[in-house]
Short mmCIF file of C-alpha atoms and ligand atoms in Angstrom, two decimals:
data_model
loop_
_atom_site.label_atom_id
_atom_site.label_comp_id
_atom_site.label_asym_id
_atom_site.label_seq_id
_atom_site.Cartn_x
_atom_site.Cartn_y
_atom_site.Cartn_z
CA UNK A 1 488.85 51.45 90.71
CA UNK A 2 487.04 53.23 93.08
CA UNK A 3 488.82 56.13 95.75
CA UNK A 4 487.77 56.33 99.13
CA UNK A 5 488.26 58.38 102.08
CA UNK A 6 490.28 56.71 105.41
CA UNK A 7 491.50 59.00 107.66
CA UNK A 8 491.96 61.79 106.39
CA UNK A 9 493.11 60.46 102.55
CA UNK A 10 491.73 59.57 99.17
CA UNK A 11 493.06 56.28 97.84
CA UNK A 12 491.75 53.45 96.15
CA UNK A 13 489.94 51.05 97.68
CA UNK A 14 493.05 48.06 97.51
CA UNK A 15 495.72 50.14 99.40
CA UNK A 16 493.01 51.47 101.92
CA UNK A 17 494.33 49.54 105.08
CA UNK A 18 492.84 49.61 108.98
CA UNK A 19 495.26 48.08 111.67
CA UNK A 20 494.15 44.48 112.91
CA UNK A 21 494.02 46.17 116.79
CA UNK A 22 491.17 48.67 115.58
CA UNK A 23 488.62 48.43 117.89
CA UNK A 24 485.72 48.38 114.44
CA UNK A 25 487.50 45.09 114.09
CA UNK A 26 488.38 43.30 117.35
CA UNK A 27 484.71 44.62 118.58
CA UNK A 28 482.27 45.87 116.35
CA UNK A 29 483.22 49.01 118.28
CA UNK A 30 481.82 51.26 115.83
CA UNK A 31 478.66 52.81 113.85
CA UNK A 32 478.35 53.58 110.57
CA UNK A 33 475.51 55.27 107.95
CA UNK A 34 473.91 54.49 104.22
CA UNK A 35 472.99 57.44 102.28
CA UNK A 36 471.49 57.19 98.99
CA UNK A 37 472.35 59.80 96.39
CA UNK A 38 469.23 60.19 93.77
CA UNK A 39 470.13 62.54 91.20
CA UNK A 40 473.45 63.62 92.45
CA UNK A 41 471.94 64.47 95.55
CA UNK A 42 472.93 63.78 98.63
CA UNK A 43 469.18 62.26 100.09
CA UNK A 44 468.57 63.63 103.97
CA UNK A 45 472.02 63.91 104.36
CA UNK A 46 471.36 66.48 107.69
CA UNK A 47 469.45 63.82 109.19
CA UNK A 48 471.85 61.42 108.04
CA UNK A 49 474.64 63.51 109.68
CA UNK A 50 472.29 63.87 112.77
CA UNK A 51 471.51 59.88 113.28
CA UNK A 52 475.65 59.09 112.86
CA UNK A 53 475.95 61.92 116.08
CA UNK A 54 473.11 60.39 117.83
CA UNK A 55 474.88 56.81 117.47
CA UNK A 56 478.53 58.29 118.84
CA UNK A 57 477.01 59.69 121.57
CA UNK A 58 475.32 56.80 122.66
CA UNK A 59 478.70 55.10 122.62
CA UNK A 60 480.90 58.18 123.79
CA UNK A 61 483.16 58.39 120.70
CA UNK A 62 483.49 62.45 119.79
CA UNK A 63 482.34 63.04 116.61
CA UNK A 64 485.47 63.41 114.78
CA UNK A 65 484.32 66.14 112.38
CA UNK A 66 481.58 68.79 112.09
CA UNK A 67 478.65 69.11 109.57
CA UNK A 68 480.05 70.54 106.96
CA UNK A 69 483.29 68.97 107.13
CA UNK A 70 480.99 65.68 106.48
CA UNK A 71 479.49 66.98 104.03
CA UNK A 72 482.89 68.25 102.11
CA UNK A 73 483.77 64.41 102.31
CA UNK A 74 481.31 63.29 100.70
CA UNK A 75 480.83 65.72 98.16
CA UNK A 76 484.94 64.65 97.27
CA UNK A 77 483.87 60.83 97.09
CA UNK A 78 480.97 61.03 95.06
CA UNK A 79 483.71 63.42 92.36
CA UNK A 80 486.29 61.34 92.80
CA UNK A 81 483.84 58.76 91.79
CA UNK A 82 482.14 59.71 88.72
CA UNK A 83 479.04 57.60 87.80
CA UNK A 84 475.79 57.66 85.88
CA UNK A 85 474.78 54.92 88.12
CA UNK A 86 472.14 55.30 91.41
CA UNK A 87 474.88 55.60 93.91
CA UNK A 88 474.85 55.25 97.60
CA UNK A 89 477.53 56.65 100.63
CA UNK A 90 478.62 54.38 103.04
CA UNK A 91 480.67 55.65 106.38
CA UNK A 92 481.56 54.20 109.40
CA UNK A 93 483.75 55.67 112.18
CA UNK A 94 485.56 53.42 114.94
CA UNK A 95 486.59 53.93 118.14
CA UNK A 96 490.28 53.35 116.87
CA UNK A 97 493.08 51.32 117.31
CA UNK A 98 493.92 50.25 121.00
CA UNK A 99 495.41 47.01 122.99
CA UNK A 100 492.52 44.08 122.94
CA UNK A 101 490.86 45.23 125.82
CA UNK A 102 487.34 45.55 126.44
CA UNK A 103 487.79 48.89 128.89
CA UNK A 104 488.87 51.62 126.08
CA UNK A 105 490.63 54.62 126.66
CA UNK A 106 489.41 57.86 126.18
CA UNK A 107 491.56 59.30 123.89
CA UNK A 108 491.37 57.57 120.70
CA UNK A 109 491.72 58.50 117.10
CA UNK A 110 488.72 57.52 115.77
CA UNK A 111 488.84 55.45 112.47
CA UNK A 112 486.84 57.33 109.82
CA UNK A 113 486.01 55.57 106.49
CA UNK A 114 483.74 56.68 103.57
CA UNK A 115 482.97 55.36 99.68
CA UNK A 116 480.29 55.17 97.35
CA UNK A 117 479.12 52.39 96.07
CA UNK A 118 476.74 51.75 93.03
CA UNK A 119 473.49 50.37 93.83
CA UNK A 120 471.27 47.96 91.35
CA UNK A 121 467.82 49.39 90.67
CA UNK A 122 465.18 47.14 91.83
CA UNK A 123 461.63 46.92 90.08
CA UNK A 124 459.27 46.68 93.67
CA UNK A 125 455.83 46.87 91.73
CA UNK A 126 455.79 42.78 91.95
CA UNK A 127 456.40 43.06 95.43
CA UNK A 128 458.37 40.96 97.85
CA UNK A 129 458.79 38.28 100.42
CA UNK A 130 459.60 37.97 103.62
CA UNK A 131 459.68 35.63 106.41
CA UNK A 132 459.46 36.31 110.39
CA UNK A 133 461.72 35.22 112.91
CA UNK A 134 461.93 36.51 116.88
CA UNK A 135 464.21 39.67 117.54
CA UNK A 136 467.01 38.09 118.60
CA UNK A 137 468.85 41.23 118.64
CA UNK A 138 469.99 43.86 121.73
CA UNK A 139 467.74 46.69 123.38
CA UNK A 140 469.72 49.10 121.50
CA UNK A 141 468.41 49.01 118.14
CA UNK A 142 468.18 52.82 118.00
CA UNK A 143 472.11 52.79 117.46
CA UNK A 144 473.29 52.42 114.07
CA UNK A 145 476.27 50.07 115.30
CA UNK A 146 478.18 47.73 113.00
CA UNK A 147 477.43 45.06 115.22
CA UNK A 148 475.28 43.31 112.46
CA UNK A 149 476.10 39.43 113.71
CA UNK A 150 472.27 39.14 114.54
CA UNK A 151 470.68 40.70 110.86
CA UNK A 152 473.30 39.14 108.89
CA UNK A 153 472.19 35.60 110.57
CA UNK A 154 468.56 36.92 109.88
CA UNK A 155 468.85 37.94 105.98
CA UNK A 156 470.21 34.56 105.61
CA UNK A 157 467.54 32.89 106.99
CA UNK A 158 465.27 34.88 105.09
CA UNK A 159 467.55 34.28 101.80
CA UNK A 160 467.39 30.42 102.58
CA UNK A 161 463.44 30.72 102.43
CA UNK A 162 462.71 30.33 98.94
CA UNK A 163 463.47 33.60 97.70
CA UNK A 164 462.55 35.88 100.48
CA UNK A 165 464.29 39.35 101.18
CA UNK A 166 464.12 40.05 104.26
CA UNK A 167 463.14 39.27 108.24
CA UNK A 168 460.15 40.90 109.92
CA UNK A 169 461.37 40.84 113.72
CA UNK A 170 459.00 40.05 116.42
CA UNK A 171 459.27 40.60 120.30
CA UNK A 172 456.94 39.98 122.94
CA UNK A 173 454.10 39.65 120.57
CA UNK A 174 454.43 42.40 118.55
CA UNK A 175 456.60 43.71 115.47
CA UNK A 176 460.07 45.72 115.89
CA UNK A 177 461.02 45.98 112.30
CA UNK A 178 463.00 44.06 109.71
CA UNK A 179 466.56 42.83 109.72
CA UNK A 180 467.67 45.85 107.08
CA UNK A 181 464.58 47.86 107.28
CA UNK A 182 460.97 49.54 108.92
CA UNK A 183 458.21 47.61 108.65
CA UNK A 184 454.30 49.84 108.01
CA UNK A 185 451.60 47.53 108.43
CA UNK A 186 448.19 49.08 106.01
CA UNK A 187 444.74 47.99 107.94
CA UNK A 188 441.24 49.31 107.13
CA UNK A 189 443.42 52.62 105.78
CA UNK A 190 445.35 53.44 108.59
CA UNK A 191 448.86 52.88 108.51
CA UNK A 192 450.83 52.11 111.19
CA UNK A 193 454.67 51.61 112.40
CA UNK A 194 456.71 50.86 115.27
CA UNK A 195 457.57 54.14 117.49
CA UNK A 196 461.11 55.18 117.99
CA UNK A 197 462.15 53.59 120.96
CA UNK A 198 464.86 51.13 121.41
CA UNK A 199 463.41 48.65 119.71
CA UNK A 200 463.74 49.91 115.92
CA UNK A 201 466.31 51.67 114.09
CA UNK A 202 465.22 55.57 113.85
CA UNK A 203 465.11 54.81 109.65
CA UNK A 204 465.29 58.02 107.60
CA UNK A 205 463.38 56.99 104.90
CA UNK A 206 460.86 55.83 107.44
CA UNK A 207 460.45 59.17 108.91
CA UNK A 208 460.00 60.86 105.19
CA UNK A 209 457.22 58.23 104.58
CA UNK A 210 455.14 59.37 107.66
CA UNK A 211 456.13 63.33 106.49
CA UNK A 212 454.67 62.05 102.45
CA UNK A 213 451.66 60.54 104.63
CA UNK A 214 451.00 63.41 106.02
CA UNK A 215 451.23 65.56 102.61
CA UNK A 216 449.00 63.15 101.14
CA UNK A 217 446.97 63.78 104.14
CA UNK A 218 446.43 59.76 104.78
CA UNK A 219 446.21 58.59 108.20
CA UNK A 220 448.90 57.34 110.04
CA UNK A 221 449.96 56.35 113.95
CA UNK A 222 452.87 55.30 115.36
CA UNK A 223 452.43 52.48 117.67
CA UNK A 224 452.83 49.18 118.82
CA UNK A 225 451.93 46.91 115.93
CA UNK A 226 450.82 43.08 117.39
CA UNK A 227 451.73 40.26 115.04
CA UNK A 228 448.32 39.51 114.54
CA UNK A 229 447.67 42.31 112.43
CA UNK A 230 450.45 41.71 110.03
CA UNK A 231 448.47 38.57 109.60
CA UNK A 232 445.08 40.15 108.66
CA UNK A 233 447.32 43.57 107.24
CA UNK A 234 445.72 45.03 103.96
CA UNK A 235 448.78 45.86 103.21
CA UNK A 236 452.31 45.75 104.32
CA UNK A 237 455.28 47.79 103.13
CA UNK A 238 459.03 47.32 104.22
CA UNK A 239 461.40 50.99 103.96
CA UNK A 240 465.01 51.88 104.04
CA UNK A 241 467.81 53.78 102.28
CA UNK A 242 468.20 50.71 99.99
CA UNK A 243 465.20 49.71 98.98
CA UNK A 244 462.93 52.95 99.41
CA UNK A 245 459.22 51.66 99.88
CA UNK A 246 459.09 48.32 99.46
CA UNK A 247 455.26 45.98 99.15
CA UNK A 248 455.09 42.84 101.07
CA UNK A 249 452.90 40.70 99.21
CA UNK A 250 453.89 37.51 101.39
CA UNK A 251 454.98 36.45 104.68
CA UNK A 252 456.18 33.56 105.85
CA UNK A 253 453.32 30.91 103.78
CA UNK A 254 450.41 33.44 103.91
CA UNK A 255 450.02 35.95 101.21
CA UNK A 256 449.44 39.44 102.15
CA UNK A 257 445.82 40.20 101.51
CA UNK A 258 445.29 38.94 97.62
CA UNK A 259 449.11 38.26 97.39
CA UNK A 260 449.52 41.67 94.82
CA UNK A 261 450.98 44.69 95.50
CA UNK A 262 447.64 47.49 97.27
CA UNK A 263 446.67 50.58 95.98
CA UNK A 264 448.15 52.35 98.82
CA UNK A 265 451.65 51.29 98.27
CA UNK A 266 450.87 52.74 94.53
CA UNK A 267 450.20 55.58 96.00
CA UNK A 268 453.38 56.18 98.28
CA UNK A 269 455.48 55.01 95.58
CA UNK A 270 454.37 58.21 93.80
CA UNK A 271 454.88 59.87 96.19
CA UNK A 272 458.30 58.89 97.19
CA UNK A 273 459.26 59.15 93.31
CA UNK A 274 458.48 62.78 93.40
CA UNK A 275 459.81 63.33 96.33
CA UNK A 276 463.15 62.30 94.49
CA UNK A 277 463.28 64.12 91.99
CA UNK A 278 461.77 67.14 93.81
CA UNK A 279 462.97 67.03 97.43
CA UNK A 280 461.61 70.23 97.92
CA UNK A 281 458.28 69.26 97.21
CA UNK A 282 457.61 68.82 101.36
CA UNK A 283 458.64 72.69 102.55
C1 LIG B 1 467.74 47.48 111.38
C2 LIG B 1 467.38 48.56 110.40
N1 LIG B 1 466.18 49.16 110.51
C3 LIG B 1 465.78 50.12 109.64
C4 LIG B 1 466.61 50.51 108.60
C5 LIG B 1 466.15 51.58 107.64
O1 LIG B 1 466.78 52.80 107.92
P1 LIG B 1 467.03 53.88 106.76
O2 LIG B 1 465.69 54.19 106.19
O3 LIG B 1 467.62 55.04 107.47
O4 LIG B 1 467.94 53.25 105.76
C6 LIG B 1 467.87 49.92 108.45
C7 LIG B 1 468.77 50.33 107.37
O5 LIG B 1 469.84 49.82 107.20
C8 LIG B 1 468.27 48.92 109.39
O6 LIG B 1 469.47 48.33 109.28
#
């Protein structure tokens, strides 16, 4: 049975209870984070910590504990949840419990819940599909809010689609990034992603691809990325905390270059794999 932490306790998961008037459920009024653990190690967690700050600021909920309380946290879940398993932390802090009304006070307890979950290896090397779809999402996709209505619509279509995994997101022309994830786009050996503005998710593991790109000292920019070149792409990769660094080999009814996975992606794949199990491999 696995223990997590809510507010403050460690219990297992079926007597962990959260009031029907928390805000996290009456309005998505809340943000959360996905860390993977590789090796019993806790992967970015300072940037990690840093993003979940970023995303209660932009919402004006005080960050209920500091750094290394955090970190005690989730050092405790991942022992009170002992497993030879890849492993990853989820936590998600609300605004707290309050009368249904949209105007919230200032003074809440925030709602704080963390637990580790295991996570199901994935062999990538085939490569994957995805469809594309218009970003029918907010203009504040740099906060990691649990307001997910829009992706969860999106994976489905994608899951509905014969087997693909995910939703490339386009707007005005050009690619944002997927449902659940980045999106790199590989052309004549330049790769290229979306910069961090409003429209993408800040991803972690997106940011440690460009730093591996630049160790591998392979040419990258980040910029505006038209749909047009995901259509003539060499290469197209897909990255988050779940997934790592993911080949496209076909979207929507086109295949991806020859439809198998490039030589590039082999490359990063290394290079992620030893980042893994040698994080210290980039100071
Ligand atoms: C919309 C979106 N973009 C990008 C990502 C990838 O971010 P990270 O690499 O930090 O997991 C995620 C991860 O959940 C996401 O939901």
């Amino acid at each position: 049975m696995s223990i997590v932490y809510l507010n403050g306790e460690f219990l297992p998961v079926t007597e962990a209870r959260v009031s029907v008037l928390d805000r996290g459920f009456t309005f998505a009024d809340s943000v959360y984070e996905v860390i993977p653990v590789y090796n019993e190690n806790i992967f970015r967690v300072q940037e990690h910590l840093q993003r979940l700050n970023n995303s209660l600021n932009a919402i004006a909920i005080a960050n209920p504990f500091s750094e290394s309380q955090w970190q005690q946290i989730l050092t405790d879940v991942l022992k009170k949840n002992p497993s030879n398993s890849s492993r990853s932390l989820y936590m998600q802090v609300t605004r707290g419990v309050s009368d249904r009304e949209h105007l919230h006070m200032n003074d809440l307890q925030p709602t704080v819940f963390v637990m580790s979950r295991e996570v199901r290896e994935q062999d990538l090397a085939p490569g994957v599909k995805v469809i594309t779809h218009e970003d029918i999402r907010w203009d504040y996709c740099h906060i990691k809010t649990t307001a997910l209505l829009a992706n969860v619509m999106l994976k489905r279509k994608a899951n509905d689609a014969d087997g693909a995994v995910e939703t490339i997101l386009i707007r005005d022309g050009m690619v944002t990034e997927g449902a659940a994830s980045n999106v790199f786009v590989v052309k004549n050996s330049t790769v290229v992603t979306a910069r961090k503005d409003g429209s993408v998710l800040p991803g972690i593991t997106r940011d440690l691809l460009l730093e591996l790109l630049d160790y591998a000292g392979i040419q990258y920019s980040e910029d505006s990325v038209p749909v047009s070149d995901l259509e003539s792409a060499d290469e197209v990769w897909l990255t988050s905390s779940s997934m790592g660094v993911a080949p496209v080999v076909r979207v929507d009814e086109r295949d991806v270059a020859d439809g198998k996975t490039g030589p590039m992606w082999k490359k990063v794949d290394q290079l992620f794999k030893e980042f893994k199990s040698n994080p210290g491999m980039l100071k």
